Tab-separated table of C-alpha atoms in Angstrom:
chain	number	residue	atom	x	y	z
A	1	UNK	CA	6.727	-24.447	-19.905
A	2	UNK	CA	4.317	-23.997	-17.021
A	3	UNK	CA	2.345	-20.749	-16.834
A	4	UNK	CA	3.588	-18.076	-14.459
A	5	UNK	CA	0.500	-17.286	-12.407
A	6	UNK	CA	1.334	-14.265	-10.302
A	7	UNK	CA	-0.347	-10.954	-9.524
A	8	UNK	CA	0.925	-7.795	-11.151
A	9	UNK	CA	2.631	-5.179	-9.016
A	10	UNK	CA	5.089	-5.719	-6.183
A	11	UNK	CA	5.431	-9.349	-5.089
A	12	UNK	CA	5.919	-10.465	-1.494
A	13	UNK	CA	6.077	-13.675	0.505
A	14	UNK	CA	5.529	-16.941	-1.313
A	15	UNK	CA	4.815	-15.124	-4.593
A	16	UNK	CA	8.452	-14.014	-4.721
A	17	UNK	CA	9.592	-17.593	-4.227
A	18	UNK	CA	7.110	-18.832	-6.865
A	19	UNK	CA	8.718	-16.488	-9.375
A	20	UNK	CA	12.194	-17.843	-8.646
A	21	UNK	CA	10.947	-21.443	-8.740
A	22	UNK	CA	9.410	-20.779	-12.157
A	23	UNK	CA	12.690	-19.302	-13.370
A	24	UNK	CA	14.709	-22.222	-12.002
A	25	UNK	CA	12.400	-24.845	-13.504
A	26	UNK	CA	12.141	-23.162	-16.887
A	27	UNK	CA	15.784	-22.243	-17.412
A	28	UNK	CA	15.790	-18.469	-17.205
A	29	UNK	CA	16.787	-15.744	-14.747
A	30	UNK	CA	15.368	-12.333	-13.908
A	31	UNK	CA	17.692	-9.346	-14.253
A	32	UNK	CA	17.804	-6.897	-11.348
A	33	UNK	CA	18.359	-3.260	-12.261
A	34	UNK	CA	19.778	-0.659	-9.919
A	35	UNK	CA	17.637	2.461	-10.092
A	36	UNK	CA	18.466	5.906	-8.763
A	37	UNK	CA	15.426	7.943	-9.808
A	38	UNK	CA	11.799	7.686	-10.854
A	39	UNK	CA	13.050	8.064	-14.424
A	40	UNK	CA	15.229	4.956	-14.285
A	41	UNK	CA	12.470	3.032	-12.487
A	42	UNK	CA	9.947	3.949	-15.169
A	43	UNK	CA	12.101	2.885	-18.105
A	44	UNK	CA	12.742	-0.501	-16.456
A	45	UNK	CA	8.999	-0.968	-15.929
A	46	UNK	CA	8.354	0.083	-19.521
A	47	UNK	CA	10.831	-2.459	-20.874
A	48	UNK	CA	9.364	-5.223	-18.692
A	49	UNK	CA	5.852	-4.417	-19.903
A	50	UNK	CA	6.853	-4.383	-23.564
A	51	UNK	CA	8.802	-7.636	-23.101
A	52	UNK	CA	6.041	-9.361	-21.102
A	53	UNK	CA	8.560	-10.162	-18.402
A	54	UNK	CA	8.751	-10.179	-14.619
A	55	UNK	CA	11.385	-7.749	-13.361
A	56	UNK	CA	13.503	-6.889	-10.329
A	57	UNK	CA	14.061	-3.265	-9.357
A	58	UNK	CA	16.629	-2.548	-6.684
A	59	UNK	CA	18.253	0.370	-4.914
A	60	UNK	CA	21.749	0.492	-3.506
A	61	UNK	CA	22.601	2.501	-0.420
A	62	UNK	CA	24.104	5.388	-2.392
A	63	UNK	CA	21.471	5.077	-5.106
A	64	UNK	CA	18.719	5.356	-2.519
A	65	UNK	CA	20.302	8.513	-1.130
A	66	UNK	CA	20.371	9.975	-4.628
A	67	UNK	CA	16.693	9.054	-5.055
A	68	UNK	CA	15.904	11.096	-1.933
A	69	UNK	CA	17.988	14.026	-3.186
A	70	UNK	CA	21.591	14.720	-2.291
A	71	UNK	CA	20.401	17.941	-0.662
A	72	UNK	CA	19.255	15.755	2.254
A	73	UNK	CA	22.005	14.886	4.713
A	74	UNK	CA	22.703	11.214	5.178
A	75	UNK	CA	23.506	11.386	8.875
A	76	UNK	CA	22.550	8.059	10.444
A	77	UNK	CA	21.648	6.833	6.926
A	78	UNK	CA	18.585	9.104	6.964
A	79	UNK	CA	18.874	10.038	3.291
A	80	UNK	CA	19.360	6.442	2.163
A	81	UNK	CA	16.433	5.237	4.275
A	82	UNK	CA	14.107	7.924	2.932
A	83	UNK	CA	15.249	7.349	-0.639
A	84	UNK	CA	14.720	3.594	-0.438
A	85	UNK	CA	11.228	4.142	0.954
A	86	UNK	CA	10.482	6.717	-1.757
A	87	UNK	CA	11.662	4.314	-4.469
A	88	UNK	CA	9.606	1.427	-3.103
A	89	UNK	CA	6.535	3.643	-2.765
A	90	UNK	CA	6.927	4.852	-6.347
A	91	UNK	CA	7.284	1.289	-7.624
A	92	UNK	CA	4.238	0.181	-5.637
A	93	UNK	CA	2.225	3.062	-7.066
A	94	UNK	CA	3.203	2.490	-10.693
A	95	UNK	CA	3.953	-1.229	-11.139
A	96	UNK	CA	0.360	-2.393	-11.511
A	97	UNK	CA	-0.286	0.154	-14.226
A	98	UNK	CA	2.616	-1.307	-16.201
A	99	UNK	CA	1.011	-4.718	-15.738
A	100	UNK	CA	4.001	-6.820	-14.649
A	101	UNK	CA	5.105	-8.584	-11.444
A	102	UNK	CA	7.952	-6.750	-9.750
A	103	UNK	CA	10.390	-7.744	-7.017
A	104	UNK	CA	11.253	-4.574	-5.071
A	105	UNK	CA	14.696	-5.184	-3.626
A	106	UNK	CA	17.412	-3.372	-1.696
A	107	UNK	CA	20.955	-4.172	-2.816
A	108	UNK	CA	24.244	-4.674	-0.930
A	109	UNK	CA	24.166	-3.784	2.759
A	110	UNK	CA	27.549	-4.133	4.451
A	111	UNK	CA	28.013	-4.236	8.219
A	112	UNK	CA	28.741	-0.506	8.365
A	113	UNK	CA	25.421	0.162	6.594
A	114	UNK	CA	23.181	-1.845	8.931
A	115	UNK	CA	21.418	1.323	10.214
A	116	UNK	CA	20.102	1.668	6.637
A	117	UNK	CA	18.833	-1.903	6.753
A	118	UNK	CA	17.203	-1.279	10.140
A	119	UNK	CA	15.427	1.781	8.765
A	120	UNK	CA	14.011	-0.142	5.796
A	121	UNK	CA	12.858	-2.955	8.067
A	122	UNK	CA	11.063	-0.432	10.264
A	123	UNK	CA	9.264	0.856	7.171
A	124	UNK	CA	8.390	-2.745	6.266
A	125	UNK	CA	6.941	-3.290	9.735
A	126	UNK	CA	4.821	-0.151	9.575
A	127	UNK	CA	3.563	-1.053	6.108
A	128	UNK	CA	2.870	-4.614	7.205
A	129	UNK	CA	0.875	-3.417	10.206
A	130	UNK	CA	-1.376	-1.397	7.891
A	131	UNK	CA	-1.629	-3.612	4.803
A	132	UNK	CA	-0.584	-7.123	5.832
A	133	UNK	CA	2.381	-7.126	3.429
A	134	UNK	CA	5.842	-5.488	3.686
A	135	UNK	CA	6.841	-2.426	1.663
A	136	UNK	CA	9.721	-4.301	0.003
A	137	UNK	CA	9.780	-7.756	-1.544
A	138	UNK	CA	13.326	-8.510	-0.440
A	139	UNK	CA	16.520	-7.152	1.045
A	140	UNK	CA	20.177	-8.084	0.686
A	141	UNK	CA	22.729	-8.404	3.449
A	142	UNK	CA	26.330	-8.372	2.247
A	143	UNK	CA	28.634	-9.242	5.119
A	144	UNK	CA	31.101	-10.999	2.846
A	145	UNK	CA	33.899	-8.866	4.317
A	146	UNK	CA	33.270	-10.466	7.716
A	147	UNK	CA	34.114	-13.951	8.987
A	148	UNK	CA	31.683	-16.578	7.769
A	149	UNK	CA	30.396	-17.229	11.281
A	150	UNK	CA	29.487	-13.571	11.840
A	151	UNK	CA	28.080	-13.268	8.335
A	152	UNK	CA	25.727	-16.223	8.771
A	153	UNK	CA	24.760	-15.360	12.355
A	154	UNK	CA	23.826	-11.803	11.363
A	155	UNK	CA	21.765	-13.085	8.451
A	156	UNK	CA	19.938	-15.501	10.741
A	157	UNK	CA	19.147	-12.712	13.223
A	158	UNK	CA	17.642	-10.467	10.558
A	159	UNK	CA	15.990	-13.277	8.595
A	160	UNK	CA	13.993	-14.316	11.653
A	161	UNK	CA	12.414	-10.838	11.658
A	162	UNK	CA	11.981	-10.731	7.895
A	163	UNK	CA	10.381	-14.167	7.588
A	164	UNK	CA	7.491	-13.098	9.828
A	165	UNK	CA	6.545	-10.524	7.196
A	166	UNK	CA	7.259	-12.711	4.170
A	167	UNK	CA	10.360	-10.793	3.092
A	168	UNK	CA	12.874	-12.610	0.908
A	169	UNK	CA	16.558	-12.456	1.942
A	170	UNK	CA	19.552	-12.380	-0.386
A	171	UNK	CA	22.959	-12.816	1.202
A	172	UNK	CA	26.520	-12.972	-0.099
A	173	UNK	CA	29.274	-15.333	0.957
A	174	UNK	CA	32.661	-15.310	-0.688
A	175	UNK	CA	33.858	-12.098	-2.279
A	176	UNK	CA	32.803	-10.709	-5.613
A	177	UNK	CA	35.617	-8.610	-7.057
A	178	UNK	CA	35.508	-4.882	-7.704
A	179	UNK	CA	33.622	-2.411	-5.534
A	180	UNK	CA	29.992	-1.874	-4.568
A	181	UNK	CA	28.894	0.876	-2.161
A	182	UNK	CA	32.284	1.065	-0.493
A	183	UNK	CA	32.762	-2.700	-0.156
A	184	UNK	CA	35.970	-3.254	-2.108
A	185	UNK	CA	37.763	-6.509	-2.771
A	186	UNK	CA	41.488	-6.319	-3.422
A	187	UNK	CA	42.503	-9.814	-2.416
A	188	UNK	CA	43.839	-12.756	-4.371
A	189	UNK	CA	42.030	-14.470	-7.204
A	190	UNK	CA	41.575	-17.578	-5.034
A	191	UNK	CA	39.244	-15.649	-2.729
A	192	UNK	CA	36.916	-14.913	-5.653
A	193	UNK	CA	35.513	-18.430	-5.433
A	194	UNK	CA	33.001	-19.576	-2.798
A	195	UNK	CA	33.378	-23.157	-1.596
A	196	UNK	CA	30.504	-25.687	-1.509
A	197	UNK	CA	31.004	-26.019	2.256
A	198	UNK	CA	30.319	-22.282	2.668
A	199	UNK	CA	27.155	-22.504	0.569
A	200	UNK	CA	25.912	-25.472	2.577
A	201	UNK	CA	26.409	-23.696	5.907
A	202	UNK	CA	24.267	-20.813	4.673
A	203	UNK	CA	21.588	-23.077	3.235
A	204	UNK	CA	21.416	-25.143	6.402
A	205	UNK	CA	21.099	-22.107	8.679
A	206	UNK	CA	18.568	-20.130	6.637
A	207	UNK	CA	16.368	-22.993	5.476
A	208	UNK	CA	15.634	-23.724	9.119
A	209	UNK	CA	13.823	-20.350	9.214
A	210	UNK	CA	12.172	-20.061	5.789
A	211	UNK	CA	12.722	-21.203	2.182
A	212	UNK	CA	12.585	-17.572	1.009
A	213	UNK	CA	16.280	-16.833	0.553
A	214	UNK	CA	18.984	-16.779	-2.090
A	215	UNK	CA	22.769	-16.878	-2.037
A	216	UNK	CA	25.174	-14.721	-4.028
A	217	UNK	CA	28.153	-17.012	-4.480
A	218	UNK	CA	31.463	-15.895	-5.952
A	219	UNK	CA	32.723	-17.788	-8.988
A	220	UNK	CA	35.256	-15.317	-10.352
A	221	UNK	CA	32.795	-12.497	-11.024
A	222	UNK	CA	33.450	-8.765	-10.641
A	223	UNK	CA	31.274	-5.748	-9.947
A	224	UNK	CA	31.537	-3.289	-12.816
A	225	UNK	CA	34.339	-3.340	-15.362
A	226	UNK	CA	37.700	-3.790	-13.656
A	227	UNK	CA	41.098	-5.306	-14.120
A	228	UNK	CA	41.526	-8.569	-12.277
A	229	UNK	CA	43.828	-8.757	-9.227
A	230	UNK	CA	46.530	-10.360	-11.364
A	231	UNK	CA	46.486	-7.358	-13.713
A	232	UNK	CA	44.567	-9.101	-16.492
A	233	UNK	CA	41.459	-7.688	-18.115
A	234	UNK	CA	39.105	-10.148	-16.461
A	235	UNK	CA	39.001	-13.225	-14.278
A	236	UNK	CA	37.900	-16.413	-15.983
A	237	UNK	CA	34.404	-17.101	-14.685
A	238	UNK	CA	33.738	-20.653	-13.559
A	239	UNK	CA	29.920	-20.924	-13.466
A	240	UNK	CA	30.174	-24.702	-13.597
A	241	UNK	CA	31.213	-24.512	-9.927
A	242	UNK	CA	27.644	-23.497	-9.094
A	243	UNK	CA	26.419	-26.887	-10.294
A	244	UNK	CA	28.882	-28.543	-7.927
A	245	UNK	CA	27.555	-26.398	-5.080
A	246	UNK	CA	24.018	-27.557	-5.833
A	247	UNK	CA	25.111	-31.209	-5.931
A	248	UNK	CA	26.911	-30.795	-2.596
A	249	UNK	CA	23.815	-29.315	-0.944
A	250	UNK	CA	21.642	-32.098	-2.315
A	251	UNK	CA	24.110	-34.671	-0.964
A	252	UNK	CA	24.111	-33.060	2.491
A	253	UNK	CA	20.315	-32.926	2.527
A	254	UNK	CA	20.183	-36.612	1.650
A	255	UNK	CA	22.473	-37.388	4.586
A	256	UNK	CA	19.927	-35.643	6.807
A	257	UNK	CA	17.106	-37.717	5.341
A	258	UNK	CA	15.770	-34.964	3.080
A	259	UNK	CA	15.111	-35.893	-0.537
A	260	UNK	CA	15.048	-32.875	-2.853
A	261	UNK	CA	13.306	-33.472	-6.161
A	262	UNK	CA	15.410	-31.799	-8.785
A	263	UNK	CA	19.055	-30.853	-9.135
A	264	UNK	CA	19.074	-27.271	-7.806
A	265	UNK	CA	18.000	-27.090	-4.158
A	266	UNK	CA	19.050	-23.486	-3.527
A	267	UNK	CA	18.447	-20.176	-5.324
A	268	UNK	CA	21.657	-18.533	-6.530
A	269	UNK	CA	22.373	-14.945	-7.568
A	270	UNK	CA	24.985	-13.636	-9.992
A	271	UNK	CA	26.657	-10.324	-9.230
A	272	UNK	CA	29.136	-8.558	-11.482
A	273	UNK	CA	27.632	-9.734	-14.752
A	274	UNK	CA	28.750	-6.703	-16.795
A	275	UNK	CA	31.029	-7.736	-19.634
A	276	UNK	CA	30.444	-11.462	-19.101
A	277	UNK	CA	30.090	-13.785	-22.062
A	278	UNK	CA	26.515	-14.876	-22.747
A	279	UNK	CA	27.609	-18.527	-22.637
A	280	UNK	CA	29.010	-18.015	-19.123
A	281	UNK	CA	25.810	-16.343	-17.981
A	282	UNK	CA	23.632	-19.145	-19.352
A	283	UNK	CA	25.823	-21.783	-17.724
A	284	UNK	CA	25.259	-19.967	-14.429
A	285	UNK	CA	21.505	-19.935	-15.083
A	286	UNK	CA	21.595	-23.643	-15.918
A	287	UNK	CA	23.164	-24.228	-12.505
A	288	UNK	CA	20.556	-22.377	-10.485
A	289	UNK	CA	21.130	-18.622	-10.887
A	290	UNK	CA	17.666	-17.032	-10.870
A	291	UNK	CA	18.704	-13.376	-10.482
A	292	UNK	CA	21.488	-11.397	-12.110
A	293	UNK	CA	22.396	-7.843	-11.157
A	294	UNK	CA	22.787	-5.275	-13.923
A	295	UNK	CA	24.017	-1.770	-13.159
A	296	UNK	CA	27.185	-0.679	-14.966
A	297	UNK	CA	25.787	-1.426	-18.424
A	298	UNK	CA	22.490	0.373	-17.810
A	299	UNK	CA	24.306	3.378	-16.341
A	300	UNK	CA	26.254	3.604	-19.572
A	301	UNK	CA	23.087	3.153	-21.648
A	302	UNK	CA	21.302	5.973	-19.815
A	303	UNK	CA	24.252	8.315	-20.292
A	304	UNK	CA	24.693	7.274	-23.907
A	305	UNK	CA	21.095	8.264	-24.609
A	306	UNK	CA	21.895	11.794	-23.443
A	307	UNK	CA	25.200	11.755	-25.295
A	308	UNK	CA	23.578	10.753	-28.585
A	309	UNK	CA	20.795	13.300	-28.119
A	310	UNK	CA	23.350	16.054	-27.595
A	311	UNK	CA	25.255	15.179	-30.753
A	312	UNK	CA	22.047	15.043	-32.770
A	313	UNK	CA	20.829	18.450	-31.579
A	314	UNK	CA	24.070	20.142	-30.562
A	315	UNK	CA	23.621	23.140	-32.853
A	316	UNK	CA	20.472	24.129	-30.891
A	317	UNK	CA	21.876	23.518	-27.404
A	318	UNK	CA	24.300	26.421	-27.038
A	319	UNK	CA	21.767	29.110	-26.209
A	320	UNK	CA	18.045	29.570	-25.703
A	321	UNK	CA	17.430	31.345	-29.018
A	322	UNK	CA	19.295	30.788	-32.258
A	323	UNK	CA	21.817	28.240	-33.478
A	324	UNK	CA	25.416	27.843	-32.402
A	325	UNK	CA	26.724	30.112	-35.147
A	326	UNK	CA	23.618	32.048	-36.189
A	327	UNK	CA	20.928	34.349	-34.869
A	328	UNK	CA	17.882	32.990	-36.681
A	329	UNK	CA	15.646	33.977	-33.763
A	330	UNK	CA	14.170	30.487	-33.371
A	331	UNK	CA	13.631	29.279	-29.784
A	332	UNK	CA	15.363	26.089	-28.637
A	333	UNK	CA	13.096	25.229	-25.703
A	334	UNK	CA	11.863	21.989	-27.297
A	335	UNK	CA	15.467	20.849	-27.551
A	336	UNK	CA	16.793	21.658	-24.060
A	337	UNK	CA	13.587	20.800	-22.189
A	338	UNK	CA	14.715	18.054	-19.732
A	339	UNK	CA	11.762	15.935	-20.813
A	340	UNK	CA	13.380	15.628	-24.232
A	341	UNK	CA	16.884	14.500	-23.311
A	342	UNK	CA	15.807	12.513	-20.265
A	343	UNK	CA	13.362	10.636	-22.462
A	344	UNK	CA	16.225	9.906	-24.851
A	345	UNK	CA	18.156	8.472	-21.897
A	346	UNK	CA	15.154	6.368	-20.870
A	347	UNK	CA	14.725	4.894	-24.336
A	348	UNK	CA	18.417	3.981	-24.453
A	349	UNK	CA	18.331	2.366	-21.024
A	350	UNK	CA	15.062	0.557	-21.796
A	351	UNK	CA	16.688	-0.975	-24.861
A	352	UNK	CA	19.540	-2.251	-22.674
A	353	UNK	CA	17.013	-3.669	-20.194
A	354	UNK	CA	15.327	-5.574	-23.019
A	355	UNK	CA	18.732	-6.883	-24.110
A	356	UNK	CA	19.380	-8.214	-20.593
A	357	UNK	CA	15.930	-9.823	-20.482
A	358	UNK	CA	16.672	-11.499	-23.808
A	359	UNK	CA	20.114	-12.695	-22.692
A	360	UNK	CA	18.616	-14.289	-19.569
A	361	UNK	CA	15.688	-15.869	-21.403
A	362	UNK	CA	13.091	-13.878	-19.470
A	363	UNK	CA	11.177	-12.335	-22.381
A	364	UNK	CA	7.583	-13.494	-22.768
A	365	UNK	CA	7.468	-15.304	-19.441
A	366	UNK	CA	4.478	-13.346	-18.134
A	367	UNK	CA	1.162	-12.525	-19.767
A	368	UNK	CA	-0.235	-9.329	-18.186
A	369	UNK	CA	-3.635	-9.605	-16.554
A	370	UNK	CA	-6.176	-6.972	-15.614
A	371	UNK	CA	-6.336	-7.120	-11.838
A	372	UNK	CA	-5.836	-3.512	-10.734
A	373	UNK	CA	-9.324	-2.799	-9.480
A	374	UNK	CA	-9.373	-5.451	-6.778
A	375	UNK	CA	-5.763	-5.133	-5.745
A	376	UNK	CA	-4.382	-4.230	-2.350
A	377	UNK	CA	-2.581	-2.334	-1.098
A	378	UNK	CA	-2.574	0.801	-3.188
A	379	UNK	CA	-3.228	4.331	-1.998
A	380	UNK	CA	-6.810	5.622	-1.844
A	381	UNK	CA	-6.165	8.135	-4.629
A	382	UNK	CA	-4.639	5.495	-6.900
A	383	UNK	CA	-7.601	3.243	-6.138
A	384	UNK	CA	-9.932	5.973	-7.415
A	385	UNK	CA	-7.948	6.188	-10.658
A	386	UNK	CA	-8.076	2.390	-10.997
A	387	UNK	CA	-11.834	2.219	-10.593
A	388	UNK	CA	-12.411	4.920	-13.164
A	389	UNK	CA	-10.053	3.460	-15.750
């Protein structure tokens, strides 16, 4: 296996693509975790550090709003824009101290949420003007509800702006089942499979702008844990179709006089991985999936950490002083202090993050290096801390 030579902290531009190339060539994928708070961000970073793994942290539209605080109105997507910026700023501040490379990503953005996307791009532009790199590593456009022509044309329009700043684009074509941020698929099972012709149209259009893009193709996968449209417990995933998509793209490139060395000319993304069999996931990785979204399982893990903590200490969580059924006069502050039960949630979620890294073969793929002191851009105050450490 070739060494993964990347800086620590948030990746941008060609470094993001180098990470995905390394994953593709070495048979692993990087899990992407939806985060809704600094707490969930920190436990993902902690797991990545302890696993010596690159990591992807992402915020959804609703998750970003939660990060900002639901006390802020979301008129004109203001709350979601602010929350996404806050999350990215937090990751940029902390990632280098955890010593791993991080892709800072925004998740599904449907047509109705484009004002959110515009707000994040504006933040990228302002950050780029000051530091020469964007705030985010990558963004996702999900116009899979729209006609393919509109979907691709909208992606091209935005990608032309993004490519100038070295921002990676993820797009979705075909429909992943279930629901994500209000985008709900209730159609037939047949529509849960993207065709090779659709994938090629995307590849052809976006590769003319920049190689820094990936495609979320549908191959029977579902967001979350749902019943399939036919009433069954799950749709049979067909990850082998992804290999056929890659072969089709390679064939079309050859017709245009372009010889691609290798068997996987495009980066693919797997959505709706919760509950999937490990063999199905690894077949998808074998066929070019370099990123897999994980959300439902880590939500459960975070909650389960709190749940288990409560059961362990329940006798001391009914009142501030004394046990549930006694008045022993002992204070319970060390039990109900949020730092105690939130930390229990973090440990539980971190363990699930490590499990995902193991399933995708990403553990041990990065050896941390000491490069904080000479790194840009980090805030002046953080730079002072770095120099004194």
